[in-house]
Tab-separated table of C-alpha atoms in Angstrom:
chain	number	residue	atom	x	y	z
J	1	MET	CA	-17.662	-23.876	-20.140
J	2	ARG	CA	-18.399	-20.207	-19.642
J	3	THR	CA	-21.041	-20.868	-17.014
J	4	ARG	CA	-18.808	-23.202	-15.026
J	5	GLY	CA	-15.892	-20.751	-15.050
J	6	LEU	CA	-18.086	-17.867	-13.953
J	7	VAL	CA	-19.589	-19.897	-11.125
J	8	VAL	CA	-16.126	-20.811	-9.824
J	9	LEU	CA	-14.896	-17.216	-10.023
J	10	VAL	CA	-17.949	-15.885	-8.214
J	11	ALA	CA	-17.570	-18.581	-5.563
J	12	HIS	CA	-14.006	-17.413	-4.976
J	13	ALA	CA	-15.154	-13.789	-4.902
J	14	ARG	CA	-17.479	-14.516	-1.998
J	15	ALA	CA	-14.611	-16.057	-0.057
J	16	TRP	CA	-12.227	-13.083	-0.319
J	17	ALA	CA	-11.038	-12.542	3.252
J	18	PRO	CA	-11.111	-8.693	3.365
J	19	GLU	CA	-14.715	-8.558	2.109
J	20	ALA	CA	-15.820	-11.052	4.727
J	21	GLU	CA	-14.110	-9.032	7.458
J	22	LEU	CA	-15.634	-5.747	6.268
J	23	ALA	CA	-19.095	-7.308	6.334
J	24	ALA	CA	-18.472	-8.412	9.920
J	25	LEU	CA	-17.207	-4.949	10.947
J	26	HIS	CA	-19.823	-2.838	9.127
J	27	GLY	CA	-22.793	-5.100	8.464
J	28	ALA	CA	-24.107	-6.832	5.371
J	29	SER	CA	-25.298	-3.567	3.755
J	30	PHE	CA	-21.734	-2.253	3.554
J	31	ALA	CA	-21.109	-3.901	0.179
J	32	ALA	CA	-23.984	-1.971	-1.444
J	33	ALA	CA	-22.404	1.450	-0.828
J	34	GLU	CA	-20.364	3.243	-3.486
J	35	PRO	CA	-16.594	2.508	-3.518
J	36	TRP	CA	-15.416	5.828	-2.049
J	37	GLU	CA	-18.155	5.734	0.567
J	38	ARG	CA	-16.966	2.294	1.678
J	39	VAL	CA	-13.396	3.576	1.909
J	40	LYS	CA	-14.510	6.578	3.985
J	41	ARG	CA	-16.605	4.426	6.324
J	42	GLU	CA	-13.698	2.128	7.092
J	43	LEU	CA	-11.391	5.120	7.544
J	44	ARG	CA	-13.791	6.628	10.088
J	45	ARG	CA	-14.138	3.295	11.887
J	46	SER	CA	-10.377	2.755	12.107
J	47	ILE	CA	-9.765	6.282	13.414
J	48	ALA	CA	-12.433	5.833	16.099
J	49	ALA	CA	-10.972	2.446	17.044
J	50	SER	CA	-7.485	3.947	17.389
J	51	GLY	CA	-8.247	5.614	20.691
J	52	PRO	CA	-10.789	7.711	22.603
J	53	ARG	CA	-11.598	11.271	21.620
J	54	PRO	CA	-9.778	13.603	24.079
J	55	ALA	CA	-12.176	14.835	26.728
J	56	SER	CA	-10.582	18.283	26.938
J	57	ALA	CA	-8.053	20.542	25.247
J	58	ALA	CA	-5.550	19.610	27.938
J	59	SER	CA	-5.924	15.888	27.231
J	60	ALA	CA	-5.659	16.557	23.489
J	61	ALA	CA	-2.389	18.424	24.082
J	62	ALA	CA	-1.163	15.506	26.200
J	63	GLY	CA	-2.002	13.154	23.331
J	64	VAL	CA	0.036	15.219	20.867
J	65	ALA	CA	2.898	15.267	23.379
J	66	ALA	CA	2.752	11.458	23.627
J	67	VAL	CA	3.121	11.095	19.858
J	68	LEU	CA	6.039	13.544	19.802
J	69	ALA	CA	7.686	11.597	22.608
J	70	ALA	CA	7.779	8.576	20.266
J	71	SER	CA	10.207	10.595	18.158
J	72	PRO	CA	11.623	7.752	16.009
J	73	HIS	CA	8.090	7.199	14.673
J	74	ALA	CA	6.647	10.736	14.734
J	75	LEU	CA	5.880	12.995	11.813
J	76	ILE	CA	4.578	16.551	11.953
J	77	ILE	CA	2.951	18.836	9.413
J	78	PHE	CA	3.082	22.420	10.650
J	79	GLN	CA	2.256	25.467	8.558
J	80	ASN	CA	2.441	23.328	5.405
J	81	ALA	CA	5.942	22.025	6.114
J	82	LEU	CA	6.887	18.436	7.006
J	83	TYR	CA	9.069	17.542	9.986
J	84	VAL	CA	10.536	14.445	11.606
J	85	PHE	CA	13.161	13.956	14.310
J	86	ASP	CA	16.826	13.147	13.846
J	87	ASP	CA	16.287	9.670	15.295
J	88	HIS	CA	13.321	8.803	13.083
J	89	HIS	CA	12.925	5.129	12.262
J	90	ASP	CA	14.612	3.828	9.088
J	91	ALA	CA	15.992	7.280	8.222
J	92	LYS	CA	18.365	5.878	5.610
J	93	LYS	CA	15.955	3.459	3.958
J	94	HIS	CA	14.093	4.293	0.771
J	95	LYS	CA	10.607	3.674	2.153
J	96	PRO	CA	10.338	6.824	4.338
J	97	HIS	CA	11.972	8.853	1.577
J	98	TYR	CA	9.173	7.881	-0.791
J	99	LEU	CA	6.468	8.384	1.835
J	100	PHE	CA	7.735	11.869	2.630
J	101	SER	CA	8.069	12.641	-1.066
J	102	THR	CA	4.372	11.819	-1.464
J	103	LEU	CA	3.461	14.178	1.360
J	104	LEU	CA	5.676	16.977	0.037
J	105	SER	CA	4.089	16.660	-3.397
J	106	ILE	CA	0.613	16.933	-1.849
J	107	LEU	CA	1.663	19.935	0.249
J	108	ALA	CA	2.919	21.576	-2.940
J	109	ARG	CA	-0.498	21.162	-4.604
J	110	ALA	CA	-2.486	22.690	-1.751
J	111	PRO	CA	-1.911	23.109	1.999
J	112	LEU	CA	-2.715	20.311	4.435
J	113	PRO	CA	-3.909	21.088	7.966
J	114	ASP	CA	-1.405	20.824	10.789
J	115	VAL	CA	-1.243	17.276	12.103
J	116	VAL	CA	0.882	15.047	14.334
J	117	ALA	CA	0.941	11.266	13.987
J	118	ALA	CA	3.069	8.220	14.611
J	119	TRP	CA	3.733	5.964	11.628
J	120	ASP	CA	4.695	2.356	11.126
J	121	ALA	CA	7.363	1.998	8.440
J	122	GLY	CA	6.749	-1.750	8.196
J	123	ALA	CA	4.262	-3.537	5.950
J	124	THR	CA	2.314	-5.331	8.676
J	125	GLY	CA	0.883	-2.563	10.872
J	126	GLN	CA	1.999	-4.412	13.987
J	127	ARG	CA	3.925	-1.486	15.477
J	128	CYS	CA	0.716	0.521	15.825
J	129	ASP	CA	-0.249	-1.710	18.738
J	130	LYS	CA	2.669	-0.232	20.688
J	131	LEU	CA	2.646	3.376	19.441
J	132	PRO	CA	0.440	6.254	20.641
J	133	ALA	CA	-2.602	7.236	18.595
J	134	PRO	CA	-3.010	8.253	15.909
J	135	CYS	CA	-0.723	5.726	14.240
J	136	LEU	CA	-0.520	5.457	10.446
J	137	ALA	CA	0.152	2.127	8.710
J	138	ILE	CA	0.655	1.302	5.029
J	139	ALA	CA	-0.812	-2.193	5.425
J	140	LYS	CA	-2.261	-4.506	8.038
J	141	GLN	CA	-1.125	-8.093	7.771
J	142	ALA	CA	-3.892	-9.501	9.954
J	143	GLY	CA	-6.788	-7.439	8.588
J	144	PHE	CA	-8.723	-4.247	9.173
J	145	ALA	CA	-9.453	-4.836	12.864
J	146	VAL	CA	-5.781	-4.349	13.770
J	147	ARG	CA	-5.236	-0.981	15.443
J	148	GLY	CA	-4.043	1.852	13.200
J	149	VAL	CA	-5.123	4.140	10.370
J	150	LEU	CA	-4.288	2.935	6.874
J	151	VAL	CA	-2.589	5.353	4.476
J	152	PRO	CA	-1.227	4.830	0.948
J	153	ASN	CA	2.001	2.885	0.660
J	154	PRO	CA	5.066	4.980	-0.194
J	155	TYR	CA	5.990	3.593	-3.611
J	156	PHE	CA	4.034	6.173	-5.577
J	157	ALA	CA	6.542	8.772	-4.333
J	158	HIS	CA	5.689	12.142	-5.932
J	159	VAL	CA	2.005	12.043	-6.981
J	160	GLY	CA	2.582	14.135	-10.103
J	161	GLU	CA	5.547	12.052	-11.196
J	162	TRP	CA	3.499	8.909	-10.544
J	163	GLU	CA	0.831	10.115	-12.953
J	164	THR	CA	3.488	10.788	-15.591
J	165	ARG	CA	4.996	7.326	-15.106
J	166	CYS	CA	1.622	5.612	-15.422
J	167	ALA	CA	0.771	7.535	-18.584
J	168	ALA	CA	4.086	6.472	-20.123
J	169	TRP	CA	3.466	2.823	-19.199
J	170	GLN	CA	-0.029	2.908	-20.651
J	171	GLU	CA	1.217	4.323	-23.953
J	172	LYS	CA	3.384	1.208	-24.360
J	173	ILE	CA	0.610	-1.354	-23.763
J	174	PRO	CA	0.120	-3.481	-26.900
J	175	ALA	CA	-3.260	-4.117	-28.465
J	176	TRP	CA	-5.260	-6.738	-26.539
J	177	PRO	CA	-4.885	-9.589	-29.085
J	178	ALA	CA	-1.091	-9.207	-28.964
J	179	ARG	CA	-0.869	-9.569	-25.182
J	180	ASP	CA	0.088	-12.834	-23.461
J	181	SER	CA	-3.081	-14.425	-22.048
J	182	ARG	CA	-1.331	-16.194	-19.146
J	183	VAL	CA	-1.521	-14.793	-15.623
J	184	PHE	CA	1.739	-12.983	-14.825
J	185	TRP	CA	3.838	-12.540	-11.677
J	186	ARG	CA	7.522	-11.955	-10.964
J	187	GLY	CA	9.163	-11.803	-7.571
J	188	SER	CA	11.375	-13.636	-5.125
J	189	VAL	CA	10.878	-16.459	-2.657
J	190	LYS	CA	12.881	-16.471	0.555
J	191	PRO	CA	13.432	-19.266	3.079
J	192	GLY	CA	11.302	-17.927	5.940
J	193	CYS	CA	8.334	-20.021	7.092
J	194	ASN	CA	5.779	-17.240	6.800
J	195	PRO	CA	2.519	-16.945	4.848
J	196	GLY	CA	4.031	-14.791	2.112
J	197	ASN	CA	6.783	-17.209	1.145
J	198	VAL	CA	4.480	-20.207	1.383
J	199	ALA	CA	1.891	-18.479	-0.835
J	200	ARG	CA	4.545	-17.617	-3.403
J	201	LEU	CA	5.864	-21.149	-3.532
J	202	THR	CA	2.298	-22.439	-3.867
J	203	ALA	CA	1.633	-20.145	-6.826
J	204	LEU	CA	4.877	-21.245	-8.492
J	205	THR	CA	3.627	-24.840	-8.440
J	206	PHE	CA	0.720	-23.683	-10.614
J	207	THR	CA	3.194	-22.702	-13.345
J	208	ALA	CA	5.035	-25.995	-12.987
J	209	ALA	CA	1.745	-27.809	-13.623
J	210	ARG	CA	0.088	-25.508	-16.203
J	211	ASP	CA	2.498	-23.116	-17.873
J	212	ASP	CA	-0.090	-22.523	-20.591
J	213	LEU	CA	-2.219	-20.700	-17.969
J	214	PHE	CA	0.385	-19.350	-15.543
J	215	ASP	CA	3.503	-17.266	-16.095
J	216	VAL	CA	4.174	-17.014	-12.378
J	217	ARG	CA	7.962	-17.192	-11.981
J	218	ALA	CA	10.642	-16.366	-9.434
J	219	THR	CA	13.599	-14.153	-10.244
J	220	SER	CA	15.295	-15.717	-7.204
J	221	LEU	CA	14.154	-18.741	-5.226
J	222	ASP	CA	15.521	-19.868	-1.892
J	223	ALA	CA	12.574	-21.997	-0.869
J	224	PRO	CA	11.431	-22.571	2.711
J	225	ASP	CA	12.442	-25.946	4.120
J	226	PRO	CA	9.493	-28.375	3.831
J	227	ARG	CA	10.836	-30.289	6.854
J	228	THR	CA	10.311	-27.267	9.106
J	229	CYS	CA	7.448	-25.346	7.426
J	230	ALA	CA	3.856	-26.442	7.795
J	231	GLY	CA	1.389	-26.728	4.949
J	232	PHE	CA	3.641	-28.051	2.182
J	233	THR	CA	2.011	-30.133	-0.532
J	234	ALA	CA	3.824	-32.772	-2.557
J	235	ALA	CA	4.020	-30.289	-5.446
J	236	MET	CA	5.622	-27.675	-3.191
J	237	ARG	CA	8.183	-30.161	-1.876
J	238	ALA	CA	9.063	-31.201	-5.415
J	239	LEU	CA	9.438	-27.591	-6.513
J	240	ALA	CA	11.591	-26.682	-3.523
J	241	ALA	CA	14.013	-29.401	-4.620
J	242	HIS	CA	13.882	-28.689	-8.372
J	243	SER	CA	12.983	-25.059	-9.023
J	244	GLY	CA	14.535	-24.465	-12.440
J	245	ALA	CA	11.244	-24.814	-14.303
J	246	VAL	CA	9.762	-21.758	-12.624
J	247	ARG	CA	12.701	-19.368	-12.767
J	248	GLY	CA	12.043	-16.183	-14.723
J	249	GLU	CA	13.892	-13.091	-15.809
J	250	PHE	CA	13.227	-9.772	-14.099
J	251	VAL	CA	10.598	-7.689	-15.917
J	252	ASN	CA	10.389	-3.898	-15.555
J	253	ALA	CA	7.013	-2.494	-14.555
J	254	SER	CA	7.016	-0.513	-17.782
J	255	ASP	CA	6.754	-3.843	-19.647
J	256	PHE	CA	3.954	-5.397	-17.596
J	257	GLY	CA	1.481	-4.421	-20.292
J	258	ARG	CA	2.683	-7.371	-22.394
J	259	TRP	CA	0.339	-9.610	-20.342
J	260	ARG	CA	-3.442	-9.623	-20.036
J	261	GLN	CA	-3.800	-11.038	-16.520
J	262	TYR	CA	-1.845	-10.450	-13.327
J	263	LEU	CA	-1.501	-12.157	-9.964
J	264	ASN	CA	-0.633	-10.257	-6.817
J	265	LEU	CA	0.918	-12.301	-4.016
J	266	PRO	CA	1.603	-11.515	-0.343
J	267	GLY	CA	5.019	-10.161	0.560
J	268	THR	CA	7.922	-12.410	1.428
J	269	MET	CA	7.522	-11.399	5.054
J	270	GLY	CA	3.830	-12.260	5.024
J	271	GLY	CA	2.271	-8.803	4.775
J	272	SER	CA	1.069	-6.951	1.705
J	273	TYR	CA	3.210	-6.469	-1.359
J	274	SER	CA	2.150	-2.947	-2.189
J	275	ARG	CA	4.746	-1.959	-4.775
J	276	ASN	CA	3.805	-4.789	-7.131
J	277	LEU	CA	0.073	-4.132	-6.895
J	278	ASN	CA	0.553	-0.415	-7.558
J	279	TRP	CA	1.953	-1.397	-10.942
J	280	LEU	CA	-0.855	-3.806	-11.855
J	281	TRP	CA	-3.947	-1.584	-11.660
J	282	PRO	CA	-2.771	0.836	-14.426
J	283	MET	CA	-2.082	-1.975	-16.939
J	284	ARG	CA	-5.640	-2.222	-18.318
J	285	GLY	CA	-5.740	-5.949	-17.735
J	286	VAL	CA	-7.316	-8.382	-15.284
J	287	VAL	CA	-5.955	-8.363	-11.718
J	288	HIS	CA	-6.209	-11.398	-9.434
J	289	LEU	CA	-5.497	-11.082	-5.709
J	290	TRP	CA	-4.248	-13.980	-3.612
J	291	ASP	CA	-6.816	-14.688	-0.932
J	292	SER	CA	-5.131	-13.258	2.171
J	293	PRO	CA	-6.232	-11.248	5.221
J	294	ALA	CA	-3.613	-8.529	4.513
J	295	VAL	CA	-5.254	-5.208	3.589
J	296	GLU	CA	-4.468	-1.735	2.307
J	297	TRP	CA	-6.379	1.538	2.517
J	298	TYR	CA	-8.421	1.193	-0.685
J	299	TYR	CA	-9.460	-2.450	-0.269
J	300	PRO	CA	-12.923	-1.431	1.012
J	301	GLY	CA	-13.471	0.096	-2.445
J	302	LEU	CA	-12.827	-3.233	-4.173
J	303	LYS	CA	-15.375	-5.912	-4.983
J	304	SER	CA	-14.286	-9.385	-6.006
J	305	GLY	CA	-15.765	-10.476	-9.293
J	306	ALA	CA	-16.066	-6.824	-10.354
J	307	THR	CA	-12.731	-5.099	-9.713
J	308	HIS	CA	-10.587	-8.231	-9.481
J	309	GLY	CA	-10.523	-11.995	-9.332
J	310	VAL	CA	-9.415	-14.020	-6.316
J	311	VAL	CA	-6.959	-16.921	-6.368
J	312	GLY	CA	-6.188	-19.193	-3.430
J	313	ARG	CA	-3.945	-22.177	-2.898
J	314	ASP	CA	-6.436	-24.664	-4.366
J	315	PHE	CA	-4.927	-25.431	-7.774
J	316	ASN	CA	-8.034	-26.882	-9.410
J	317	ALA	CA	-10.193	-23.910	-8.388
J	318	ALA	CA	-7.540	-21.457	-9.609
J	319	VAL	CA	-7.335	-23.218	-12.983
J	320	ALA	CA	-11.117	-23.250	-13.357
J	321	ALA	CA	-11.348	-19.535	-12.479
J	322	LEU	CA	-8.664	-18.526	-14.988
J	323	ASP	CA	-10.120	-20.769	-17.687
J	324	GLY	CA	-13.462	-19.120	-16.992
J	325	VAL	CA	-12.047	-15.625	-17.523
J	326	ARG	CA	-10.338	-16.578	-20.763
J	327	ALA	CA	-13.495	-18.277	-22.070
J	328	ASP	CA	-15.960	-15.524	-21.160
J	329	ALA	CA	-15.329	-12.261	-23.020
J	330	ALA	CA	-17.976	-10.370	-21.015
J	331	LEU	CA	-16.468	-11.442	-17.690
J	332	GLU	CA	-12.980	-10.619	-18.903
J	333	ASP	CA	-14.111	-7.184	-20.027
J	334	ARG	CA	-15.864	-6.508	-16.718
J	335	LEU	CA	-12.724	-7.335	-14.747
J	336	ARG	CA	-10.566	-5.245	-17.099
J	337	ARG	CA	-12.879	-2.264	-16.653
J	338	GLY	CA	-13.003	-2.864	-12.898
J	339	ALA	CA	-9.219	-2.806	-12.601
J	340	ASP	CA	-8.990	0.372	-14.667
J	341	ALA	CA	-11.702	2.011	-12.547
J	342	THR	CA	-9.755	1.051	-9.411
J	343	PHE	CA	-6.650	2.739	-10.791
J	344	ARG	CA	-8.487	5.918	-11.739
J	345	ALA	CA	-10.366	6.155	-8.411
J	346	PHE	CA	-7.682	5.092	-5.961
J	347	GLY	CA	-4.359	4.541	-7.726
J	348	SER	CA	-4.113	7.851	-9.571
J	349	GLY	CA	-2.326	10.881	-8.162
J	350	GLY	CA	-5.673	12.565	-7.579
J	351	GLY	CA	-7.053	9.534	-5.735
J	352	LEU	CA	-3.995	9.328	-3.493
J	353	GLU	CA	-4.211	13.025	-2.674
J	354	ARG	CA	-7.942	12.797	-1.967
J	355	TYR	CA	-7.460	9.996	0.539
J	356	TRP	CA	-4.508	11.634	2.305
J	357	ARG	CA	-6.614	14.740	2.831
J	358	LEU	CA	-9.518	12.676	4.173
J	359	ALA	CA	-7.166	10.843	6.531
J	360	VAL	CA	-5.587	14.036	7.891
J	361	GLU	CA	-8.990	15.676	8.356
J	362	GLY	CA	-10.387	12.569	10.081
J	363	VAL	CA	-7.409	12.198	12.402
J	364	ASN	CA	-7.623	15.888	13.361
J	365	GLU	CA	-11.351	15.702	13.976
J	366	ARG	CA	-10.746	12.847	16.417
J	367	PHE	CA	-7.456	13.823	18.082
J	368	ARG	CA	-7.438	17.634	17.573
J	369	ALA	CA	-3.751	18.116	16.681
J	370	ALA	CA	-4.541	21.087	14.415
J	371	ASP	CA	-6.338	22.825	17.301
J	372	ILE	CA	-3.399	22.209	19.601
J	373	LEU	CA	-0.699	23.361	17.180
J	374	GLY	CA	-2.719	26.449	16.282
J	375	ASN	CA	-3.010	27.633	19.888
J	376	ASP	CA	0.101	29.223	21.443
J	377	ARG	CA	-0.601	28.008	24.977
J	378	LEU	CA	-1.641	24.460	24.068
J	379	ARG	CA	1.171	24.115	21.525
J	380	ALA	CA	3.644	24.994	24.275
J	381	VAL	CA	2.177	22.218	26.423
J	382	ALA	CA	2.481	19.704	23.587
J	383	LEU	CA	6.075	20.733	22.824
J	384	ARG	CA	7.206	21.014	26.432
J	385	ARG	CA	9.367	17.873	26.414
J	386	VAL	CA	10.395	17.998	22.768
J	387	ARG	CA	14.127	18.083	22.082
J	388	CYS	CA	14.160	21.118	19.790
J	389	ALA	CA	17.649	20.389	18.473
J	390	GLY	CA	16.362	17.051	17.187
J	391	LEU	CA	13.787	18.563	14.822
J	392	ARG	CA	14.459	18.029	11.118
J	393	ARG	CA	12.588	19.656	8.251
J	394	VAL	CA	12.011	17.331	5.298
J	395	ARG	CA	12.795	18.779	1.890
J	396	TRP	CA	13.473	17.429	-1.575
J	397	VAL	CA	17.108	16.923	-2.455
J	398	ASP	CA	16.342	18.347	-5.898
J	399	PRO	CA	13.017	20.216	-6.245
J	400	ALA	CA	13.154	19.540	-9.994
J	401	GLY	CA	13.314	15.762	-9.440
J	402	PRO	CA	13.508	12.907	-9.993
J	403	PHE	CA	11.516	11.936	-6.929
J	404	TYR	CA	11.608	8.185	-7.521
J	405	ASP	CA	14.331	5.731	-8.530
J	406	ASP	CA	13.265	2.704	-10.580
J	407	THR	CA	15.765	0.545	-8.691
J	408	PRO	CA	13.919	-0.578	-5.528
J	409	GLY	CA	15.786	0.386	-2.398
J	410	SER	CA	18.021	3.071	-3.847
J	411	GLY	CA	15.671	6.033	-4.038
J	412	HIS	CA	16.553	8.896	-1.701
J	413	PRO	CA	14.649	11.929	-2.977
J	414	VAL	CA	14.417	13.809	0.348
J	415	ALA	CA	16.847	15.235	2.875
J	416	TYR	CA	16.434	15.952	6.572
J	417	GLU	CA	17.774	19.425	7.262
J	418	THR	CA	18.270	21.265	10.529
J	419	PRO	CA	15.653	24.045	10.636
J	420	GLY	CA	16.938	27.582	10.285
J	421	PRO	CA	16.578	30.124	13.099
J	422	SER	CA	13.375	31.549	11.628
J	423	ASP	CA	11.708	28.176	11.000
J	424	PRO	CA	8.207	28.412	12.500
J	425	LEU	CA	8.236	25.073	14.322
J	426	LEU	CA	11.722	25.594	15.723
J	427	VAL	CA	10.754	29.084	16.908
J	428	ALA	CA	7.620	27.682	18.566
J	429	CYS	CA	9.662	24.903	20.184
J	430	LEU	CA	12.337	27.261	21.530
J	431	ASN	CA	9.679	29.617	22.895
J	432	LYS	CA	7.642	26.893	24.606
J	433	ASN	CA	8.775	27.904	28.074
J	434	VAL	CA	8.528	31.658	27.516
């Protein structure tokens, strides 16, 4: 039984879409490198693929000006302060608040170089195709080859507060024998015919068939219409009509430690579902990823069969893989240790800060924003068409916190204030024609 389960799990590991794409982009030897080295290689590749290196200082200044001209999507770090424009995209939504809170918390630890970048507030990375380089994305729905530079998703908020939250969650985790051995997921299913909703409905059918293995349940379920959505199985059609068996109560992230195994599913709009996965890595259990092309910044550091398991829409293969983990203590322990190592390397506050610094340094090396902003003449060229009155300096509403609200969608830890007359970026902007 153990051998069969391990074989099935390893077979699924080889089929994980992001690993296959990375091998195609970097070569077969890529998988042998250390986790952080793989992450850095993909970061360098994505930055180089974002656009050509400016041929001169003048062209670099023009590139910075082009990003600033896309003001709803532009962010600026100048002299260790963070700026956006008054028309920035999704100003009232929680996602940019959390992203900017992360950056402010990193700036408070140690200065970041000056940088200018566009950013995609969505979870697909698709806007980067239409925005000037460099463009930052929190996920890429279609895989690594999509244009843009991946950065951590915003739901960590303040990196120090994130570390405190994780430590509190880990203190509550019960002893291993007391934890539920079924694979756990909670979330919603919406009616759209997109890969995320279809994947979620598929996974719910696993619970309907084997609730001794799966505790995958929907807190709300408005299933896609099987008459208009492709790819529905008989089990999915039956569940769409009678969904009561897979309804589940909402569970706070602080209580996720009650389970041993976790499933991460694509978002309801078909991209990543970053917030949920952030919460799984710290839980000292086994993490399974749904086989999907959607990627995040640290995925090059993962290795299926070592850091996580892989589950796809084939029910029999999923059952065999999960049975194999439960029956093989050594395999289970390896995946538990792999998930914990992933959290410590990439999901901790220190890991998030390390990557942000690498990303800023890499973007500057390619596109030279720090050189431009640090030179009076070139900075004036870059700022020439900037609407100075539209500049807003990002600050925390309350420097003592909290920087994150446990209710998704309601967290607003930052404010966008009009710079004062002595603000260095405003002064530079007003003096651009002097």
